[in-house]
DNA sequence: GATTTAATTTAGCCATGGCTAAAATAATGT
DNA sequence: ACATTATTTTAGCCATGGCTAAATTAAATC
């Protein structure tokens, strides 16, 4: 009934509704783009999901998940994030490889499997890239941290979340010593969208491009 | 290219070629039956697999895997058995629940995942139900143990493999204290395909139906 | 050897989830 | 206000992997 494709669409739509800036419409083309399919394919699936009452579609305007749709999205996201954390912690995967593996496994595991890895991990609430893990009941914390690229110079901060979209970028962060919990401070911002001079962990200082800083989210440190 | 359905068919055909008595033909209806699909559906897939040179089909006679087909079958079986063992050993699954979970996961894991659980398990060669685990190169030991139902009375033996086809039967075996490594001896065989009186582990004696005994494979003990 | 039965294949259908090309609609610029 | 552009939808196609019903072929029985 609920196929892998449906789960992936609902997950993507949920993340588009919440991840982005508020009040941005989740349109056919945005969904198609994120899913890596043609716009017509997205239209088809949106129509089908609307018929299943998993979302509401206002033609030419965009979509919004219903309670039922959000439930499935959050369940899929929970699977994804628990699996990612399990791969990292129990099997020693590097953090740039877990997303791709979890994208397939999230559809294949049972509730039993979910419960067992949840227990093995000690009922975690934060995933391997710092995202909140939805509960089994479908609740999710909304942590929204400022981006490192928006941080004021001289303000110490701690890395709390990173985007997992680009594995190469994750590998680069690793190489720079940027992980969850790492203490950072912007020393200087180069003009014309230039790189920022970043103090990392009190011992080194490196230049970091804005695009990378845009994908790192921080907590202001005292 | 190689879909989940193809992997499942090839796996099933491999097991039919080897599991059963030698010289039994692997026919359309046998495949359809094991796969739980209509005979016409099996015909379709067989035709397709023959075009892909994964098997040879003699119309109305049956099929035989090619080298390429056997390779994929063994890779799928390797995934299945490593996953089963991992579920049992690392996540504490009971042995009656691992087959169903592995039947889905076997198609979703990467080579990386395979290698990591292989390592975590200490490069095992025998699966959770006693089956040999094919190597990454596609070699497999052919262990064929006699069935407990064929064992002579008075001959002590050790359980080495069980069929994993029926979860309920596995639960029943567990309840009876019948596991891999358990020492058993047939004391008496009731006539007319009746139950056998079985000594289990030197401390108890129970009546065991022939169907269950048929699904237990043993090694003769000294 | 002819006939009945069983197995297999063919024909034609369906659902899913992709695609491209064309048409319709909304948004934008002059 | 109207023309241009961008987005969205529709129409029609394809591959995959199911299904049932009918036709064909092989096997078994008389
Ligand atoms: Mn992820
Ligand atoms: Mn996915
Ligand atoms: Mn199994
Ligand atoms: Mn399977």
Coordinates of C-alpha atoms (C1' of nucleotides) and ligand atoms in Angstrom, one line a residue:
Chain A
X1 CA 0.0 0.0 0.0
X2 CA 2.6 2.5 1.1
X3 CA 5.4 2.0 -1.4
X4 CA 9.0 3.1 -1.1
X5 CA 8.4 5.8 -3.7
X6 CA 5.5 7.2 -1.5
X7 CA 7.7 7.2 1.6
X8 CA 10.4 9.0 -0.3
X9 CA 8.1 11.7 -1.6
X10 CA 6.5 12.3 1.8
X11 CA 9.8 12.5 3.5
X12 CA 11.1 15.0 0.9
X13 CA 7.9 17.1 1.1
X14 CA 8.2 17.2 4.9
X15 CA 11.8 18.3 4.8
X16 CA 10.9 21.0 2.2
X17 CA 8.1 22.3 4.4
X18 CA 10.2 22.5 7.5
X19 CA 13.9 22.7 6.4
X20 CA 13.6 25.8 4.2
X21 CA 12.6 29.3 5.3
X22 CA 9.0 29.6 6.6
X23 CA 6.3 30.5 4.1
X24 CA 8.1 29.1 1.1
X25 CA 5.7 27.1 -1.0
X26 CA 6.4 23.5 -1.7
X27 CA 5.7 23.4 -5.4
X28 CA 5.8 20.6 -8.0
X29 CA 9.1 21.8 -9.5
X30 CA 10.8 22.0 -6.1
X31 CA 9.7 18.5 -5.2
X32 CA 10.7 17.2 -8.7
X33 CA 14.1 18.8 -8.3
X34 CA 14.8 17.3 -4.9
X35 CA 13.5 13.9 -5.9
X36 CA 15.6 13.9 -9.1
X37 CA 12.6 13.2 -11.3
X38 CA 10.8 15.1 -14.1
X39 CA 8.2 17.6 -13.2
X40 CA 5.5 15.5 -14.8
X41 CA 6.5 12.6 -12.7
X42 CA 6.1 14.7 -9.5
X43 CA 2.7 15.9 -10.7
X44 CA 1.5 12.3 -11.1
X45 CA 2.6 11.3 -7.6
X46 CA 1.2 14.4 -6.1
X47 CA -2.1 13.6 -7.6
X48 CA -2.0 10.1 -6.3
X49 CA -1.0 11.3 -2.8
X50 CA -3.8 13.8 -2.8
X51 CA -6.3 11.0 -3.6
X52 CA -4.9 9.0 -0.7
X53 CA -5.4 12.0 1.5
X54 CA -1.7 12.1 2.5
X55 CA -1.5 15.7 1.3
X56 CA -3.6 18.6 0.1
X57 CA -2.8 20.0 -3.4
X58 CA -3.8 23.4 -4.5
X59 CA -3.2 23.3 -8.3
X60 CA -0.4 25.6 -9.4
X61 CA 0.2 26.6 -5.8
X62 CA 1.8 23.7 -4.0
X63 CA 1.2 21.0 -1.4
X64 CA 0.8 20.6 2.3
X65 CA 1.0 17.3 4.2
X66 CA -2.1 16.0 6.1
X67 CA -1.8 14.4 9.5
X68 CA -1.6 11.0 7.9
X69 CA 1.0 12.2 5.4
X70 CA 3.1 13.8 8.1
X71 CA 2.9 10.6 10.2
X72 CA 4.4 8.5 7.4
X73 CA 7.0 11.1 6.7
X74 CA 8.1 11.2 10.3
X75 CA 8.2 7.5 10.6
X76 CA 10.4 7.3 7.5
X77 CA 12.6 10.1 8.9
X78 CA 12.9 8.2 12.2
X79 CA 14.0 5.1 10.4
X80 CA 16.5 7.0 8.4
X81 CA 18.1 8.8 11.4
X82 CA 18.2 5.8 13.6
X83 CA 19.8 3.7 10.9
X84 CA 22.3 6.5 10.2
X85 CA 23.3 6.6 13.8
X86 CA 23.5 2.8 14.1
X87 CA 25.7 2.6 11.0
X88 CA 28.0 5.3 12.5
X89 CA 28.1 4.1 16.1
X90 CA 27.7 0.3 15.9
X91 CA 29.4 -0.4 12.5
X92 CA 31.9 2.4 12.4
X93 CA 30.8 4.0 9.2
X94 CA 32.2 7.5 8.4
X95 CA 29.5 10.1 8.5
X96 CA 29.6 10.8 4.7
X97 CA 28.5 7.3 3.8
X98 CA 25.6 6.8 6.1
X99 CA 23.0 8.8 4.3
X100 CA 23.0 6.8 1.1
X101 CA 22.9 3.5 2.9
X102 CA 20.0 4.7 5.1
X103 CA 18.1 6.0 2.1
X104 CA 17.6 2.4 1.0
X105 CA 17.4 0.6 4.4
X106 CA 14.8 3.0 5.8
X107 CA 12.2 1.3 3.6
X108 CA 13.3 -2.3 4.3
X109 CA 13.4 -2.5 8.1
X110 CA 10.6 -3.7 10.3
X111 CA 9.3 -2.0 13.5
X112 CA 11.1 -4.8 15.4
X113 CA 14.4 -3.7 13.8
X114 CA 13.7 -0.1 14.6
X115 CA 13.0 -0.9 18.2
X116 CA 16.1 -3.0 18.6
X117 CA 18.5 -0.5 17.2
X118 CA 16.8 2.3 19.1
X119 CA 17.4 0.3 22.3
X120 CA 21.0 -0.6 21.3
X121 CA 21.7 3.1 20.8
X122 CA 20.2 4.0 24.2
X123 CA 17.1 5.7 22.8
X124 CA 18.9 8.6 21.1
X125 CA 17.1 11.9 20.3
X126 CA 19.8 13.4 18.1
X127 CA 21.0 11.9 14.8
X128 CA 24.5 11.5 13.4
X129 CA 24.4 14.9 11.6
X130 CA 22.7 16.6 14.6
X131 CA 19.1 16.3 13.4
X132 CA 16.4 15.6 15.9
X133 CA 15.1 12.0 15.7
X134 CA 11.2 11.9 15.7
X135 CA 9.7 9.7 18.4
X136 CA 7.8 6.5 17.7
X137 CA 4.7 8.6 18.3
X138 CA 5.6 11.0 15.6
X139 CA 6.7 14.0 17.7
X140 CA 9.8 15.9 16.7
X141 CA 11.7 18.7 18.4
X142 CA 12.2 21.7 16.2
X143 CA 15.8 22.7 16.7
X144 CA 16.7 25.5 14.4
X145 CA 20.2 26.7 14.9
X146 CA 21.8 29.7 13.1
X147 CA 24.1 29.0 10.3
X148 CA 27.8 29.4 10.8
X149 CA 27.8 31.7 7.8
X150 CA 25.5 34.1 9.7
X151 CA 27.6 34.0 12.9
X152 CA 29.1 37.3 14.1
X153 CA 32.8 37.6 14.3
X154 CA 34.1 37.1 17.8
X155 CA 31.2 35.0 18.9
X156 CA 32.3 31.6 20.1
X157 CA 29.9 28.8 19.1
X158 CA 29.6 25.0 19.0
X159 CA 28.7 23.0 16.0
X160 CA 25.3 21.3 16.5
X161 CA 24.2 20.2 13.1
X162 CA 25.5 19.8 9.6
X163 CA 23.7 19.2 6.3
X164 CA 24.1 15.6 5.1
X165 CA 23.3 16.4 1.4
X166 CA 26.8 16.4 0.1
X167 CA 29.1 13.5 1.1
X168 CA 32.2 15.3 -0.3
X169 CA 31.4 18.3 1.8
X170 CA 31.1 16.1 4.9
X171 CA 34.5 14.6 4.1
X172 CA 36.0 18.0 3.8
X173 CA 34.5 19.1 7.2
X174 CA 36.0 16.0 8.8
X175 CA 39.4 16.8 7.3
X176 CA 39.1 20.4 8.7
X177 CA 38.3 19.0 12.2
X178 CA 34.7 20.2 12.0
X179 CA 32.5 17.8 13.8
X180 CA 29.4 17.9 16.1
X181 CA 30.5 19.5 19.3
X182 CA 33.5 21.3 17.8
X183 CA 34.1 24.8 19.2
X184 CA 34.5 27.5 16.5
X185 CA 34.8 31.2 16.3
X186 CA 34.7 33.4 13.3
X187 CA 37.7 35.7 13.4
X188 CA 37.2 37.6 10.2
X189 CA 34.8 37.7 7.2
X190 CA 36.3 38.5 3.8
X191 CA 34.3 40.9 1.8
X192 CA 32.3 40.1 -1.4
X193 CA 31.0 36.8 -0.1
X194 CA 34.6 35.7 0.6
X195 CA 35.7 33.0 3.0
X196 CA 35.7 33.3 6.7
X197 CA 38.7 33.0 8.9
X198 CA 37.7 30.4 11.5
X199 CA 39.3 29.5 14.8
X200 CA 38.7 25.7 15.3
X201 CA 38.9 24.1 18.8
X202 CA 41.2 26.8 20.2
X203 CA 44.3 25.3 18.5
X204 CA 44.1 26.0 14.8
X205 CA 42.8 28.6 12.4
X206 CA 41.6 28.0 8.9
X207 CA 39.9 29.8 6.0
X208 CA 36.5 28.3 5.3
X209 CA 34.4 29.0 2.2
X210 CA 30.9 30.4 2.7
X211 CA 29.2 27.5 1.1
X212 CA 30.5 25.1 3.6
X213 CA 29.8 27.6 6.5
X214 CA 26.2 27.8 5.1
X215 CA 25.8 24.1 5.7
X216 CA 27.0 24.1 9.3
X217 CA 24.6 25.1 12.1
X218 CA 25.8 26.3 15.5
X219 CA 24.8 27.0 19.0
X220 CA 26.1 30.2 20.6
X221 CA 28.6 29.3 23.3
X222 CA 28.8 31.3 26.6
Chain B
X1 CA 19.4 -3.6 -13.9
X2 CA 19.3 -6.5 -11.4
X3 CA 16.1 -5.9 -9.5
X4 CA 14.9 -7.3 -6.2
X5 CA 12.6 -9.7 -8.1
X6 CA 15.4 -11.1 -10.2
X7 CA 17.6 -11.6 -7.1
X8 CA 14.7 -13.5 -5.4
X9 CA 14.1 -15.7 -8.4
X10 CA 17.7 -16.6 -8.8
X11 CA 18.1 -17.3 -5.1
X12 CA 15.0 -19.5 -5.2
X13 CA 16.2 -21.4 -8.3
X14 CA 19.6 -21.9 -6.8
X15 CA 18.1 -23.4 -3.6
X16 CA 15.8 -25.6 -5.6
X17 CA 18.7 -26.9 -7.7
X18 CA 20.8 -27.8 -4.7
X19 CA 18.5 -28.2 -1.7
X20 CA 16.3 -30.9 -3.2
X21 CA 17.3 -34.4 -4.2
X22 CA 19.8 -34.5 -7.1
X23 CA 18.3 -34.8 -10.6
X24 CA 15.1 -33.2 -9.7
X25 CA 14.2 -30.8 -12.5
X26 CA 13.6 -27.2 -11.5
X27 CA 10.4 -26.5 -13.4
X28 CA 8.2 -23.5 -13.9
X29 CA 5.5 -24.7 -11.5
X30 CA 8.0 -25.6 -8.7
X31 CA 9.5 -22.1 -9.0
X32 CA 6.1 -20.4 -9.1
X33 CA 5.1 -22.4 -6.0
X34 CA 8.2 -21.4 -4.0
X35 CA 7.9 -17.8 -5.1
X36 CA 4.2 -17.6 -4.3
X37 CA 3.3 -16.4 -7.7
X38 CA 1.1 -17.7 -10.6
X39 CA 2.8 -20.1 -13.1
X40 CA 2.4 -17.6 -15.8
X41 CA 4.3 -15.0 -13.8
X42 CA 7.2 -17.5 -13.4
X43 CA 7.1 -18.2 -17.1
X44 CA 7.5 -14.5 -17.8
X45 CA 10.4 -14.1 -15.5
X46 CA 12.1 -17.2 -16.7
X47 CA 11.9 -15.9 -20.2
X48 CA 13.4 -12.7 -19.2
X49 CA 16.2 -14.3 -17.2
X50 CA 17.0 -16.6 -20.1
X51 CA 17.3 -13.5 -22.4
X52 CA 19.7 -12.0 -19.8
X53 CA 21.8 -15.2 -19.9
X54 CA 21.3 -15.8 -16.2
X55 CA 19.8 -19.2 -16.8
X56 CA 19.2 -21.7 -19.6
X57 CA 15.6 -22.7 -20.2
X58 CA 14.5 -25.8 -22.0
X59 CA 10.8 -25.3 -22.7
X60 CA 8.6 -27.7 -20.7
X61 CA 11.7 -29.2 -19.1
X62 CA 13.0 -26.7 -16.6
X63 CA 15.9 -24.3 -16.0
X64 CA 19.5 -24.3 -15.0
X65 CA 21.5 -21.3 -13.8
X66 CA 24.4 -20.1 -15.8
X67 CA 27.7 -19.0 -14.1
X68 CA 26.4 -15.4 -14.1
X69 CA 23.1 -16.4 -12.6
X70 CA 24.7 -18.5 -10.0
X71 CA 27.0 -15.7 -9.1
X72 CA 24.1 -13.4 -8.4
X73 CA 22.2 -16.1 -6.5
X74 CA 25.2 -16.8 -4.2
X75 CA 25.8 -13.1 -3.6
X76 CA 22.1 -12.7 -2.5
X77 CA 22.3 -15.8 -0.4
X78 CA 25.5 -14.5 1.2
X79 CA 23.8 -11.3 2.1
X80 CA 20.8 -13.2 3.5
X81 CA 22.8 -15.4 5.7
X82 CA 25.2 -12.7 7.0
X83 CA 22.2 -10.5 7.8
X84 CA 20.4 -13.4 9.6
X85 CA 23.5 -14.1 11.7
X86 CA 24.0 -10.4 12.5
X87 CA 20.3 -10.0 13.5
X88 CA 20.7 -13.0 15.8
X89 CA 24.1 -12.3 17.3
X90 CA 24.3 -8.5 17.4
X91 CA 20.7 -7.5 17.8
X92 CA 19.4 -10.5 19.8
X93 CA 16.7 -11.6 17.4
X94 CA 15.2 -15.0 18.0
X95 CA 15.9 -17.4 15.2
X96 CA 12.4 -17.6 13.9
X97 CA 12.2 -13.9 13.0
X98 CA 15.5 -13.4 11.1
X99 CA 14.5 -15.0 7.8
X100 CA 11.7 -12.6 7.1
X101 CA 13.7 -9.5 8.0
X102 CA 16.7 -10.8 5.9
X103 CA 14.5 -11.5 2.9
X104 CA 14.0 -7.7 2.6
X105 CA 17.3 -6.4 3.8
X106 CA 19.3 -8.7 1.5
X107 CA 18.4 -6.5 -1.4
X108 CA 19.0 -3.1 0.3
X109 CA 22.5 -3.4 1.7
X110 CA 25.7 -2.3 0.0
X111 CA 28.9 -4.2 -0.3
X112 CA 30.3 -1.9 2.4
X113 CA 27.5 -3.1 4.8
X114 CA 28.2 -6.7 3.9
X115 CA 31.9 -6.3 4.6
X116 CA 31.3 -4.5 7.9
X117 CA 28.9 -7.1 9.3
X118 CA 31.1 -9.9 8.0
X119 CA 34.0 -8.4 10.0
X120 CA 31.9 -7.7 13.1
X121 CA 30.8 -11.3 13.1
X122 CA 34.4 -12.6 12.7
X123 CA 34.1 -13.8 9.1
X124 CA 31.7 -16.6 9.9
X125 CA 31.2 -19.6 7.5
X126 CA 28.0 -21.0 9.0
X127 CA 24.7 -19.2 9.2
X128 CA 22.2 -18.9 12.0
X129 CA 20.3 -22.0 10.9
X130 CA 23.5 -24.0 10.1
X131 CA 23.6 -23.2 6.4
X132 CA 27.0 -22.6 4.8
X133 CA 27.7 -18.9 4.0
X134 CA 29.0 -18.4 0.4
X135 CA 32.3 -16.5 0.2
X136 CA 32.5 -13.1 -1.4
X137 CA 34.1 -14.9 -4.4
X138 CA 31.0 -17.1 -4.7
X139 CA 32.3 -20.3 -3.3
X140 CA 30.1 -22.4 -1.1
X141 CA 30.7 -25.5 0.9
X142 CA 28.2 -28.3 0.2
X143 CA 27.4 -29.6 3.6
X144 CA 24.6 -32.2 3.3
X145 CA 23.7 -33.7 6.5
X146 CA 21.3 -36.6 7.0
X147 CA 17.8 -35.7 8.2
X148 CA 16.9 -36.5 11.8
X149 CA 13.9 -38.4 10.4
X150 CA 16.3 -40.8 8.7
X151 CA 18.5 -41.4 11.7
X152 CA 18.8 -45.0 13.0
X153 CA 17.7 -45.7 16.5
X154 CA 20.5 -45.8 19.0
X155 CA 22.8 -43.6 16.9
X156 CA 23.8 -40.4 18.8
X157 CA 24.0 -37.3 16.7
X158 CA 24.4 -33.5 16.9
X159 CA 22.0 -31.0 15.3
X160 CA 23.9 -29.1 12.6
X161 CA 21.3 -27.5 10.4
X162 CA 17.5 -26.7 10.5
X163 CA 15.2 -25.5 7.8
X164 CA 14.2 -21.9 8.3
X165 CA 11.1 -22.1 6.2
X166 CA 8.5 -22.2 8.9
X167 CA 8.9 -19.8 11.8
X168 CA 6.4 -21.6 13.9
X169 CA 8.3 -24.8 13.6
X170 CA 11.5 -23.0 14.6
X171 CA 9.7 -21.7 17.7
X172 CA 8.6 -25.2 18.5
X173 CA 12.1 -26.5 18.2
X174 CA 13.4 -23.9 20.5
X175 CA 10.7 -24.8 23.0
X176 CA 11.8 -28.4 22.8
X177 CA 15.4 -27.5 23.5
X178 CA 16.4 -28.3 19.9
X179 CA 19.2 -26.0 18.7
X180 CA 22.3 -26.1 16.6
X181 CA 24.8 -28.2 18.6
X182 CA 22.2 -30.0 20.6
X183 CA 22.9 -33.7 21.1
X184 CA 20.1 -36.0 20.2
X185 CA 19.4 -39.8 19.9
X186 CA 16.4 -41.5 18.5
X187 CA 15.2 -44.1 21.0
X188 CA 12.2 -45.5 19.2
X189 CA 10.3 -44.9 15.9
X190 CA 6.6 -45.4 16.1
X191 CA 5.2 -47.3 13.1
X192 CA 3.0 -45.9 10.3
X193 CA 5.0 -42.6 10.0
X194 CA 4.5 -42.0 13.7
X195 CA 6.5 -39.8 16.0
X196 CA 10.0 -40.7 17.2
X197 CA 11.0 -40.9 20.8
X198 CA 13.9 -38.6 21.1
X199 CA 16.6 -38.3 23.8
X200 CA 17.6 -34.6 24.0
X201 CA 20.9 -33.5 25.6
X202 CA 21.1 -36.5 27.9
X203 CA 18.6 -35.1 30.3
X204 CA 15.2 -35.4 28.8
X205 CA 13.2 -37.5 26.4
X206 CA 10.4 -36.3 24.2
X207 CA 8.1 -37.4 21.3
X208 CA 8.8 -35.6 18.1
X209 CA 6.6 -35.6 15.0
X210 CA 8.2 -36.8 11.7
X211 CA 7.6 -33.5 10.0
X212 CA 9.7 -31.7 12.5
X213 CA 12.4 -34.3 12.4
X214 CA 12.4 -34.1 8.6
X215 CA 13.4 -30.5 8.9
X216 CA 16.4 -31.1 11.2
X217 CA 19.7 -32.2 9.9
X218 CA 22.3 -33.9 12.0
X219 CA 25.9 -35.0 12.1
X220 CA 26.6 -38.5 13.4
X221 CA 28.3 -38.2 16.8
X222 CA 31.1 -40.6 17.9
Chain C
dG1 C1' -2.2 -45.8 -29.9
dA2 C1' -5.8 -42.9 -28.4
dT3 C1' -7.5 -40.2 -24.8
dT4 C1' -7.5 -37.9 -20.6
dT5 C1' -5.0 -35.0 -17.4
dA6 C1' -1.5 -32.1 -15.9
dA7 C1' 2.0 -28.7 -16.9
dT8 C1' 3.4 -24.9 -19.5
dT9 C1' 3.0 -21.1 -22.4
dT10 C1' 0.5 -17.3 -24.8
dA11 C1' -2.6 -13.5 -24.9
dG12 C1' -4.3 -9.8 -22.8
dC13 C1' -5.1 -7.2 -18.8
dC14 C1' -3.7 -4.2 -14.6
dA15 C1' -0.9 -1.1 -11.2
dT16 C1' 3.3 1.4 -10.4
dG17 C1' 6.3 4.9 -11.4
dG18 C1' 9.2 6.6 -14.6
dC19 C1' 9.8 9.5 -19.3
dT20 C1' 9.1 13.3 -23.3
dA21 C1' 6.3 16.5 -25.8
dA22 C1' 2.5 19.5 -26.1
dA23 C1' -1.1 22.2 -23.9
dA24 C1' -2.7 25.1 -20.3
dT25 C1' -2.1 28.3 -16.7
dA26 C1' 0.2 31.7 -13.9
dA27 C1' 3.7 35.2 -13.2
dT28 C1' 6.4 38.8 -15.1
dG29 C1' 7.9 42.7 -17.9
dT30 C1' 6.9 46.5 -21.0
Chain D
dA1 C1' -3.3 45.6 -20.8
dC2 C1' -0.9 42.5 -23.4
dA3 C1' 3.0 39.8 -24.7
dT4 C1' 6.6 36.9 -23.1
dT5 C1' 8.4 33.5 -20.0
dA6 C1' 8.2 30.0 -16.6
dT7 C1' 5.6 26.6 -14.3
dT8 C1' 2.4 23.1 -14.1
dT9 C1' -0.6 19.8 -16.0
dT10 C1' -2.2 16.6 -19.6
dA11 C1' -1.5 13.1 -23.0
dG12 C1' 0.6 9.3 -24.4
dC13 C1' 4.4 6.3 -24.1
dC14 C1' 7.6 2.6 -21.7
dA15 C1' 9.4 -1.1 -18.4
dT16 C1' 8.5 -4.0 -14.5
dG17 C1' 6.2 -7.6 -12.5
dG18 C1' 2.0 -9.2 -11.1
dC19 C1' -2.8 -11.5 -12.6
dT20 C1' -6.6 -14.7 -15.1
dA21 C1' -8.3 -17.3 -18.9
dA22 C1' -7.4 -19.8 -23.0
dA23 C1' -4.4 -22.4 -25.9
dT24 C1' -0.7 -25.6 -26.4
dT25 C1' 2.3 -29.3 -25.3
dA26 C1' 3.8 -33.2 -22.6
dA27 C1' 2.8 -37.0 -19.6
dA28 C1' -0.1 -40.6 -17.8
dT29 C1' -3.7 -43.9 -18.3
dC30 C1' -6.6 -47.0 -20.5
Ligands
LIG1 MN1 20.3 11.5 6.1
LIG2 MN1 14.7 6.5 0.7
LIG3 MN1 16.9 -17.6 5.6
LIG4 MN1 14.4 -11.4 -0.7

